Tab-separated table of C-alpha atoms in Angstrom:
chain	number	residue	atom	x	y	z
H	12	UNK	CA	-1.272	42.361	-5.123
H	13	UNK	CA	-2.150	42.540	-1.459
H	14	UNK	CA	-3.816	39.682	-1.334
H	15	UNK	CA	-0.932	37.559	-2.252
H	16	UNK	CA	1.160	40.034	-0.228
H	17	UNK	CA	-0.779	38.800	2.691
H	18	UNK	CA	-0.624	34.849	1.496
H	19	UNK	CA	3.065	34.940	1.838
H	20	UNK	CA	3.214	36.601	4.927
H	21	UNK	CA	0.539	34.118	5.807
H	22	UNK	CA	2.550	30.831	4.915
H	23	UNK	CA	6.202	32.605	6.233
H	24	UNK	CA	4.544	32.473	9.744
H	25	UNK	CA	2.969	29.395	9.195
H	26	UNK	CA	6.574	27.552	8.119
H	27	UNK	CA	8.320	29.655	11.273
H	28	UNK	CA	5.769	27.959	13.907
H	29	UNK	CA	6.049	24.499	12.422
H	30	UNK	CA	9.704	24.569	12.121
H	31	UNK	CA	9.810	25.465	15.784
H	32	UNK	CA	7.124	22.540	16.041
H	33	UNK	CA	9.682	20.113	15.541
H	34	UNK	CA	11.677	21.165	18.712
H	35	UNK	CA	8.380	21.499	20.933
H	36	UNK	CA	7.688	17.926	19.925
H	37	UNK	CA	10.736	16.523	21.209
H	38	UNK	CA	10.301	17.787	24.328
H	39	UNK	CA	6.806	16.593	25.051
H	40	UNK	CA	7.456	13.337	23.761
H	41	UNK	CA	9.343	12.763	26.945
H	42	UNK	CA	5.778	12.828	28.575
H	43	UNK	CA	3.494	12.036	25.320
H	44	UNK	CA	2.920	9.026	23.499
H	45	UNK	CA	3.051	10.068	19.380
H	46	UNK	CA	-0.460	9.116	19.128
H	47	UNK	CA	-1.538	10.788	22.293
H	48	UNK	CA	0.366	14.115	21.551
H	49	UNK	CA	-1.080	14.184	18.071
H	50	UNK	CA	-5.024	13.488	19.745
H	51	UNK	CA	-4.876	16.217	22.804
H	52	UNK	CA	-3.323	18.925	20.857
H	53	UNK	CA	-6.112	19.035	18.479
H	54	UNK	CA	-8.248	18.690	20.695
H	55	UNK	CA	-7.772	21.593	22.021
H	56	UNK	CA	-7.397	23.010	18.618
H	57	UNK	CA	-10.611	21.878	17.998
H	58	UNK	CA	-12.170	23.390	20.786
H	59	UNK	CA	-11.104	26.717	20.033
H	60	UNK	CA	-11.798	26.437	16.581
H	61	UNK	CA	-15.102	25.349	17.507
H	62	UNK	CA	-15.487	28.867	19.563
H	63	UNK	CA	-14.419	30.810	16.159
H	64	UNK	CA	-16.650	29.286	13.910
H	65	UNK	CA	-19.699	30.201	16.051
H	66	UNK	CA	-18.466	34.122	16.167
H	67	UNK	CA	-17.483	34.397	12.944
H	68	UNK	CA	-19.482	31.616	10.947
H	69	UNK	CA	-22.309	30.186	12.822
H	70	UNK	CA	-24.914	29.364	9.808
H	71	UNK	CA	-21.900	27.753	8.132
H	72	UNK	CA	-22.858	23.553	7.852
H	73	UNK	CA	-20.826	20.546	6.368
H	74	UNK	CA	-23.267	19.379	2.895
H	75	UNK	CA	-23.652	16.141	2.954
H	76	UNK	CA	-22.230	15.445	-0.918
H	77	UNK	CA	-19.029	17.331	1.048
H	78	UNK	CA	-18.374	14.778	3.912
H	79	UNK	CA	-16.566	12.553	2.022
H	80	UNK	CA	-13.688	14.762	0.752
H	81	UNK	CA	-13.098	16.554	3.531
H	82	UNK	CA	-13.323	13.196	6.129
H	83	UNK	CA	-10.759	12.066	4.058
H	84	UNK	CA	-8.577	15.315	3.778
H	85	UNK	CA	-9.023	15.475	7.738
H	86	UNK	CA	-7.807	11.904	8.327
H	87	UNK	CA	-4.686	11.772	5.796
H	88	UNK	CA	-3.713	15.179	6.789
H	89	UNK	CA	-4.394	15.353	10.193
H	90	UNK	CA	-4.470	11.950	11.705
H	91	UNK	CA	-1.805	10.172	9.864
H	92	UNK	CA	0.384	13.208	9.474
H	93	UNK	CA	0.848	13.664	12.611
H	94	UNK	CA	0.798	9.653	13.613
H	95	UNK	CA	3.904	9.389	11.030
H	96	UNK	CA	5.685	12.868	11.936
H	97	UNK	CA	5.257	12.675	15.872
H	98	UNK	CA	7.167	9.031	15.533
H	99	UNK	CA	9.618	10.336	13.397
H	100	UNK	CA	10.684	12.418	15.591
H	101	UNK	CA	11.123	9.909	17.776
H	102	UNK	CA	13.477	8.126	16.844
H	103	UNK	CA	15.326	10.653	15.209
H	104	UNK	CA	16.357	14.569	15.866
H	105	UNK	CA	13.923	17.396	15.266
H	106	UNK	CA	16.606	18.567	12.294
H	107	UNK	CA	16.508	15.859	10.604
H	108	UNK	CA	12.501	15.299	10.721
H	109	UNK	CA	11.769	18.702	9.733
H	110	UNK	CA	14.747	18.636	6.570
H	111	UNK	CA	12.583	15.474	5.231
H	112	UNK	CA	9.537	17.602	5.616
H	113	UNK	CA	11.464	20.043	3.760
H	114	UNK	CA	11.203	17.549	0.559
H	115	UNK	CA	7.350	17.823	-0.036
H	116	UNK	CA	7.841	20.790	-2.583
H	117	UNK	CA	9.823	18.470	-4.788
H	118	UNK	CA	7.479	15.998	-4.428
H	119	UNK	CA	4.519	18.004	-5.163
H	120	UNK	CA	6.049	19.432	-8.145
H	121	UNK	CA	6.472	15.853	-9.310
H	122	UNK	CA	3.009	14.845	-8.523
H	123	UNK	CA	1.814	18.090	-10.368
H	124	UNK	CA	3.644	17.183	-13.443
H	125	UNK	CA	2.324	13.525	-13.264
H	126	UNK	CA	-0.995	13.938	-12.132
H	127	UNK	CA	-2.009	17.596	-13.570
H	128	UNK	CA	0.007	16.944	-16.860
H	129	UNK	CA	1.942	20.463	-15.523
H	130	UNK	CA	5.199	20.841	-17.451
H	131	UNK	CA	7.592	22.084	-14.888
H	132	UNK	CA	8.932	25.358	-15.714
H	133	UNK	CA	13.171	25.920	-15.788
H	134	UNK	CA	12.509	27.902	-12.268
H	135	UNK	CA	10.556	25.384	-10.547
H	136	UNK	CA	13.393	22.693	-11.995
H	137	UNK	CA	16.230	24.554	-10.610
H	138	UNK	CA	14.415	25.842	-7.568
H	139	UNK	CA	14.397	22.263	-6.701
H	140	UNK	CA	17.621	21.045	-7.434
H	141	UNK	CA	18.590	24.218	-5.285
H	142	UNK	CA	16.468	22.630	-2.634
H	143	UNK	CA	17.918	19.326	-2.626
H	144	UNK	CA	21.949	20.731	-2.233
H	145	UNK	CA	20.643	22.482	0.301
H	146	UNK	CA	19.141	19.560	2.341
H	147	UNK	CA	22.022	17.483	1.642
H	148	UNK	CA	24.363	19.902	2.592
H	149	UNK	CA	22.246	20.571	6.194
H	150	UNK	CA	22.289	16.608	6.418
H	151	UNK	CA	26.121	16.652	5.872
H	152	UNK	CA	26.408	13.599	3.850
H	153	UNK	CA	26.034	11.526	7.094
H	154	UNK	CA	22.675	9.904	7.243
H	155	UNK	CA	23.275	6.364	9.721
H	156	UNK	CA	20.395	3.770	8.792
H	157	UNK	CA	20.153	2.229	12.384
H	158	UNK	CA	16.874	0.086	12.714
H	159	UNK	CA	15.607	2.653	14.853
H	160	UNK	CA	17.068	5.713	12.552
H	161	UNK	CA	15.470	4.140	9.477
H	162	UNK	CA	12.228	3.643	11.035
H	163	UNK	CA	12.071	7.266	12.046
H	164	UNK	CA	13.107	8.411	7.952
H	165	UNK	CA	10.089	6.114	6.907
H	166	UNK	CA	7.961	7.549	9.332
H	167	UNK	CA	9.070	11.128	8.323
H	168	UNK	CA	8.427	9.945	3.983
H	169	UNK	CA	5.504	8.615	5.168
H	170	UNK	CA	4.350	11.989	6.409
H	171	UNK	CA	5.321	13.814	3.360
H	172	UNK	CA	3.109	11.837	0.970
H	173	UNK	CA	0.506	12.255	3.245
H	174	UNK	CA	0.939	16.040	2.697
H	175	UNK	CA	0.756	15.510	-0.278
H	176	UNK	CA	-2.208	13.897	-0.727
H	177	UNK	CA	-3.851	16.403	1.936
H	178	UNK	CA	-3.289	19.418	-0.205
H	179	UNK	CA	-4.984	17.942	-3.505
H	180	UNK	CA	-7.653	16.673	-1.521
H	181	UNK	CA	-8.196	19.919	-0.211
H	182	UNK	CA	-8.489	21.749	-3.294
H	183	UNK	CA	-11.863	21.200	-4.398
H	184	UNK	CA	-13.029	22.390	-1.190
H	185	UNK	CA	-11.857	26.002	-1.851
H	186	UNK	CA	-14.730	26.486	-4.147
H	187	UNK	CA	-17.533	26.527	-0.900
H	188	UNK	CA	-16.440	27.045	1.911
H	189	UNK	CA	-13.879	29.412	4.024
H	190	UNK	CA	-10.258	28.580	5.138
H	191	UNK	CA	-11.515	28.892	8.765
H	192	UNK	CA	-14.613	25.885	8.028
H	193	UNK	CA	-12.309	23.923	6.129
H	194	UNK	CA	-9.716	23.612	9.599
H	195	UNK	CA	-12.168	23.214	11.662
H	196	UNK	CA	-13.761	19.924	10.102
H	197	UNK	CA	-10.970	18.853	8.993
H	198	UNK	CA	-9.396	18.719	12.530
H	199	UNK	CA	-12.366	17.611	13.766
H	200	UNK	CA	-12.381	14.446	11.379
H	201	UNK	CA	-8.658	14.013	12.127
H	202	UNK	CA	-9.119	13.972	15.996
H	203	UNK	CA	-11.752	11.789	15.991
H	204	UNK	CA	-9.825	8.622	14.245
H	205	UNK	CA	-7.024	9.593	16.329
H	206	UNK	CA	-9.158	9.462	19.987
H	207	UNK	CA	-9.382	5.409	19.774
H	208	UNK	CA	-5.579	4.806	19.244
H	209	UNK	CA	-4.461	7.384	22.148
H	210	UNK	CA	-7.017	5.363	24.329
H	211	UNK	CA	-4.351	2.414	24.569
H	212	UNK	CA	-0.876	3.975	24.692
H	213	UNK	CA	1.175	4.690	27.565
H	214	UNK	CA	2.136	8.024	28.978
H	215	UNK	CA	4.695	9.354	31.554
H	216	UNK	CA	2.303	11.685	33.090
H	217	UNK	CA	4.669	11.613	36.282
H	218	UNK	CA	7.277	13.784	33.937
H	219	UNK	CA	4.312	16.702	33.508
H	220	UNK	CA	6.545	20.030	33.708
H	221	UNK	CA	6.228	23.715	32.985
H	222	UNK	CA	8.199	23.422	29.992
H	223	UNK	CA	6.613	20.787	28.799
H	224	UNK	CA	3.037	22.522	29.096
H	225	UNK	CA	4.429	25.560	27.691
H	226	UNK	CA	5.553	23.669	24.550
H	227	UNK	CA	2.420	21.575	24.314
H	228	UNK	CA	-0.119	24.961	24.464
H	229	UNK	CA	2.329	25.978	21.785
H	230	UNK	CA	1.706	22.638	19.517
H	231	UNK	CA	-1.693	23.076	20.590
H	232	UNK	CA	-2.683	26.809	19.784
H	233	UNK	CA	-0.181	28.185	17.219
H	234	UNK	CA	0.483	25.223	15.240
H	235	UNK	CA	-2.530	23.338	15.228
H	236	UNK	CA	-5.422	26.134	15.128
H	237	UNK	CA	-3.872	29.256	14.040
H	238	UNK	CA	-0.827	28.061	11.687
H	239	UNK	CA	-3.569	25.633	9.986
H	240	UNK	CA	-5.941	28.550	9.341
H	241	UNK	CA	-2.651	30.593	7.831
H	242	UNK	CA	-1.954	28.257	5.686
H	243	UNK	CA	-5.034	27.280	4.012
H	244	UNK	CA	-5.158	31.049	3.467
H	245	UNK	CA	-2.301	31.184	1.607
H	246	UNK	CA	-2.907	27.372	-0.377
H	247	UNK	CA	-6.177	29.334	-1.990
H	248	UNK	CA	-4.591	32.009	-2.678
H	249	UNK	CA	-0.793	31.122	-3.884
H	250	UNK	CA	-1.696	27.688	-4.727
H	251	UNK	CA	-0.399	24.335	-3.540
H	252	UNK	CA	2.841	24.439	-5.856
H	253	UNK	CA	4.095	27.667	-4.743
H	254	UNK	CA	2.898	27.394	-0.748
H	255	UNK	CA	4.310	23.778	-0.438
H	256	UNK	CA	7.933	25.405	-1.468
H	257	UNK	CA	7.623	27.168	1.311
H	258	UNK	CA	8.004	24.308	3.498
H	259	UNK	CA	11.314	24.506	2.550
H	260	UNK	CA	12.135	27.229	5.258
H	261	UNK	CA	11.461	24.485	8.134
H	262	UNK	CA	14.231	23.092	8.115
H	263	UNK	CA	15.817	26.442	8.006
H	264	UNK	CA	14.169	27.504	11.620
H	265	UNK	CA	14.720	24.017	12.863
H	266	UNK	CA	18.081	24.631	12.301
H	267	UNK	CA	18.058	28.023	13.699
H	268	UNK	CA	15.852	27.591	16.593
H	269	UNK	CA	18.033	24.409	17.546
H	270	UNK	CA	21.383	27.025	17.787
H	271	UNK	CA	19.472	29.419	19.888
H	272	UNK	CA	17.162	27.540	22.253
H	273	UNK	CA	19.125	24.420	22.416
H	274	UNK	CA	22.758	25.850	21.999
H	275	UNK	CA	22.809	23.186	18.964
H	276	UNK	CA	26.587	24.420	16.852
H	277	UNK	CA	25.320	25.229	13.035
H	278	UNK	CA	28.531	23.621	10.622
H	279	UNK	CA	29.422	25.572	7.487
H	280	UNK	CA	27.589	22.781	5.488
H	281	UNK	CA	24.504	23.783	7.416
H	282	UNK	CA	25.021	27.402	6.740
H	283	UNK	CA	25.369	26.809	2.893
H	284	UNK	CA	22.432	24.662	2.820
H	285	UNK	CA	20.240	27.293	4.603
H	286	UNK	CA	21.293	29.914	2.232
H	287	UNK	CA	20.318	27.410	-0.745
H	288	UNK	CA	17.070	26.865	0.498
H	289	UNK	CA	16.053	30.183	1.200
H	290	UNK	CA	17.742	30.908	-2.819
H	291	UNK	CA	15.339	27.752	-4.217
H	292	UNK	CA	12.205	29.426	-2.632
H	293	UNK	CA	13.265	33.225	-4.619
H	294	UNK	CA	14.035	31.170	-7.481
H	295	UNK	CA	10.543	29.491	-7.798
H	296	UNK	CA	8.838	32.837	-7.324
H	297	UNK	CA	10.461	34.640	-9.860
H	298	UNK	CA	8.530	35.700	-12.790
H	299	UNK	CA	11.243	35.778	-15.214
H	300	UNK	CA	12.715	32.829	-16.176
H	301	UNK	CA	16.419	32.122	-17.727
H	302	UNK	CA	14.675	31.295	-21.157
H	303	UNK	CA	13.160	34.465	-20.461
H	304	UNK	CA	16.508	36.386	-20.101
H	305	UNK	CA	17.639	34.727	-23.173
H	306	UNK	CA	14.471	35.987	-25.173
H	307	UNK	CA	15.224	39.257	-23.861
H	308	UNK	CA	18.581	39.494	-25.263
H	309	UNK	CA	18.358	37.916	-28.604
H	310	UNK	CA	15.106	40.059	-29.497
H	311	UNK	CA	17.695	42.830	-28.115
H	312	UNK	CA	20.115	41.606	-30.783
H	313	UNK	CA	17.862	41.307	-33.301
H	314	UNK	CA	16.079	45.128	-33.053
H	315	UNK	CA	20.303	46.509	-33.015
H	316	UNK	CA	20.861	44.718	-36.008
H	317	UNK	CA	17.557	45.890	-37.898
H	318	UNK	CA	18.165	49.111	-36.662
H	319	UNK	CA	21.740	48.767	-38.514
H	320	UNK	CA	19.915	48.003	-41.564
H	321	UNK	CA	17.404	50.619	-41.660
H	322	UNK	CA	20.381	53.501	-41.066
H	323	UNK	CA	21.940	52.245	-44.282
């Protein structure tokens, strides 16, 4: 029980610091190329991962038989996340980004019900119907396909199925090593396609601020090292169903954090489409169903009226 106590609290601070991602990235890509951004945060991230494996796990090694998977996790979920999310952002506002990131629950569940042969239960159905109102509702019905608008949405779809991907490919890895070894390479893997690509883009280093190196450190540290080690903690332990329908609160503190950092107005559509989020997540969790409910009260009904016919 504590364990997945901890898992939620785990992926609830992991979903806080990348919904407030989405507003830090913004701001530094008025200095940062995508690719760039994406490179020197993890970096960094690397680096102090790097640190932490050596205190806490220094005889810990990558098998060779293991290289493959978790290159490949590394690159689709570090690399070309970020390479898809950082230039959807772009082009269009951190809300919007981080409400399309807010789709990869429904997504999963479908790829869980194709690929796994998982029937989808009547919670996970409605919690993602519930999810859906409430993205449309925070969208407001209003979604403009400029060129540049649409490019950012298929940027911001394309970083969704690379999550995705990224969390079955990450599975399998549970089974031998620790959440901590599993960032670490991973990132590692991911920075080092990303390095050649950053090598070749151009940079407004002349815009360098305090704000914007506050915000970076914050890309850098919470949401690239810490947040990733958070949430692999709580994809062993609640699973990659459950934790992906968490993502589902991003939008929800992009939303928020927009109204109080940015002074960004929060519409009535908005509000109802927070509140149906944050409903879809209780409603996946719940261990009782509605076909459970209904059991409930016909075996109720059927025990009164035995009990009838046994007091004749």
């Amino acid at each position: 029980m504590k364990t997945k106590i901890y898992s939620i609290i785990a992926i609830i601070l992991t979903v806080t610091m990348w919904g407030l991602s989405f507003l830090s990235i913004k701001i530094t890509l008025n200095v940062f190329g995508p690719m760039t951004l994406a490179t020197l945060r993890f970096l960094i991230a690397s680096i102090i991962l790097f640190v932490v494996m050596k205190i806490k796990e220094p005889e810990t090694k990558l098998q060779r038989e293991d290289v493959k998977c978790m290159s490949m996790a590394g690159i689709v979920g570090v690399a070309i996340y970020y390479c898809f999310e950082n230039y959807g952002v772009k082009y269009i506002s951190s809300s919007q980004a981080s409400l399309i990131i807010g789709t990869i629950p429904i997504f999963s569940l479908i790829v869980d019900s194709i690929i796994l042969k998982n029937k989808l239960s009547f919670n996970n159905v409605i919690g993602v119907l519930l999810s859906i109102f409430g993205i449309y509702f925070i969208i407001g019905g209003n979604i403009r396909l400029e060129s540049n608008e649409l490019l950012g949405y298929i940027f911001m779809f394309g970083a969704v199925f690379s999550w995705v991907f990224y969390n079955y490919a990450t599975k399998e890895l549970f089974e031998k090593y620790s959440q901590l070894a599993i960032v670490f390479y991973q990132i590692v893997f991911g920075t080092a396609v990303l390095i050649p690509f950053a090598l070749f883009e151009n940079n407004n280093w002349h815009l360098i601020n305090d704000v914007v190196i506050y915000n970076f450190l914050y890309l850098a540290i919470l949401c690239s090292a810490i947040s990733y080690v958070l949430y692999m903690y709580a994809l062993e332990n609640l699973g990659s169903t459950v934790t992906t329908l968490y993502l589902n609160f991003a939008p929800v503190v992009t939303v928020l954090g927009g109204y109080f950092i940015f002074n960004e107005t929060i519409s009535k559509n908005q509000m109802i489409g927070v509140i149906l989020i944050v409903l879809s997540v209780y409603v996946v969790n719940l261990k009782i169903s509605y076909y459970d409910i209904l059991k409930m009260i016909k075996s109720r009904r059927v025990n009164k009226k035995s009990y009838k016919i046994d007091s004749k």
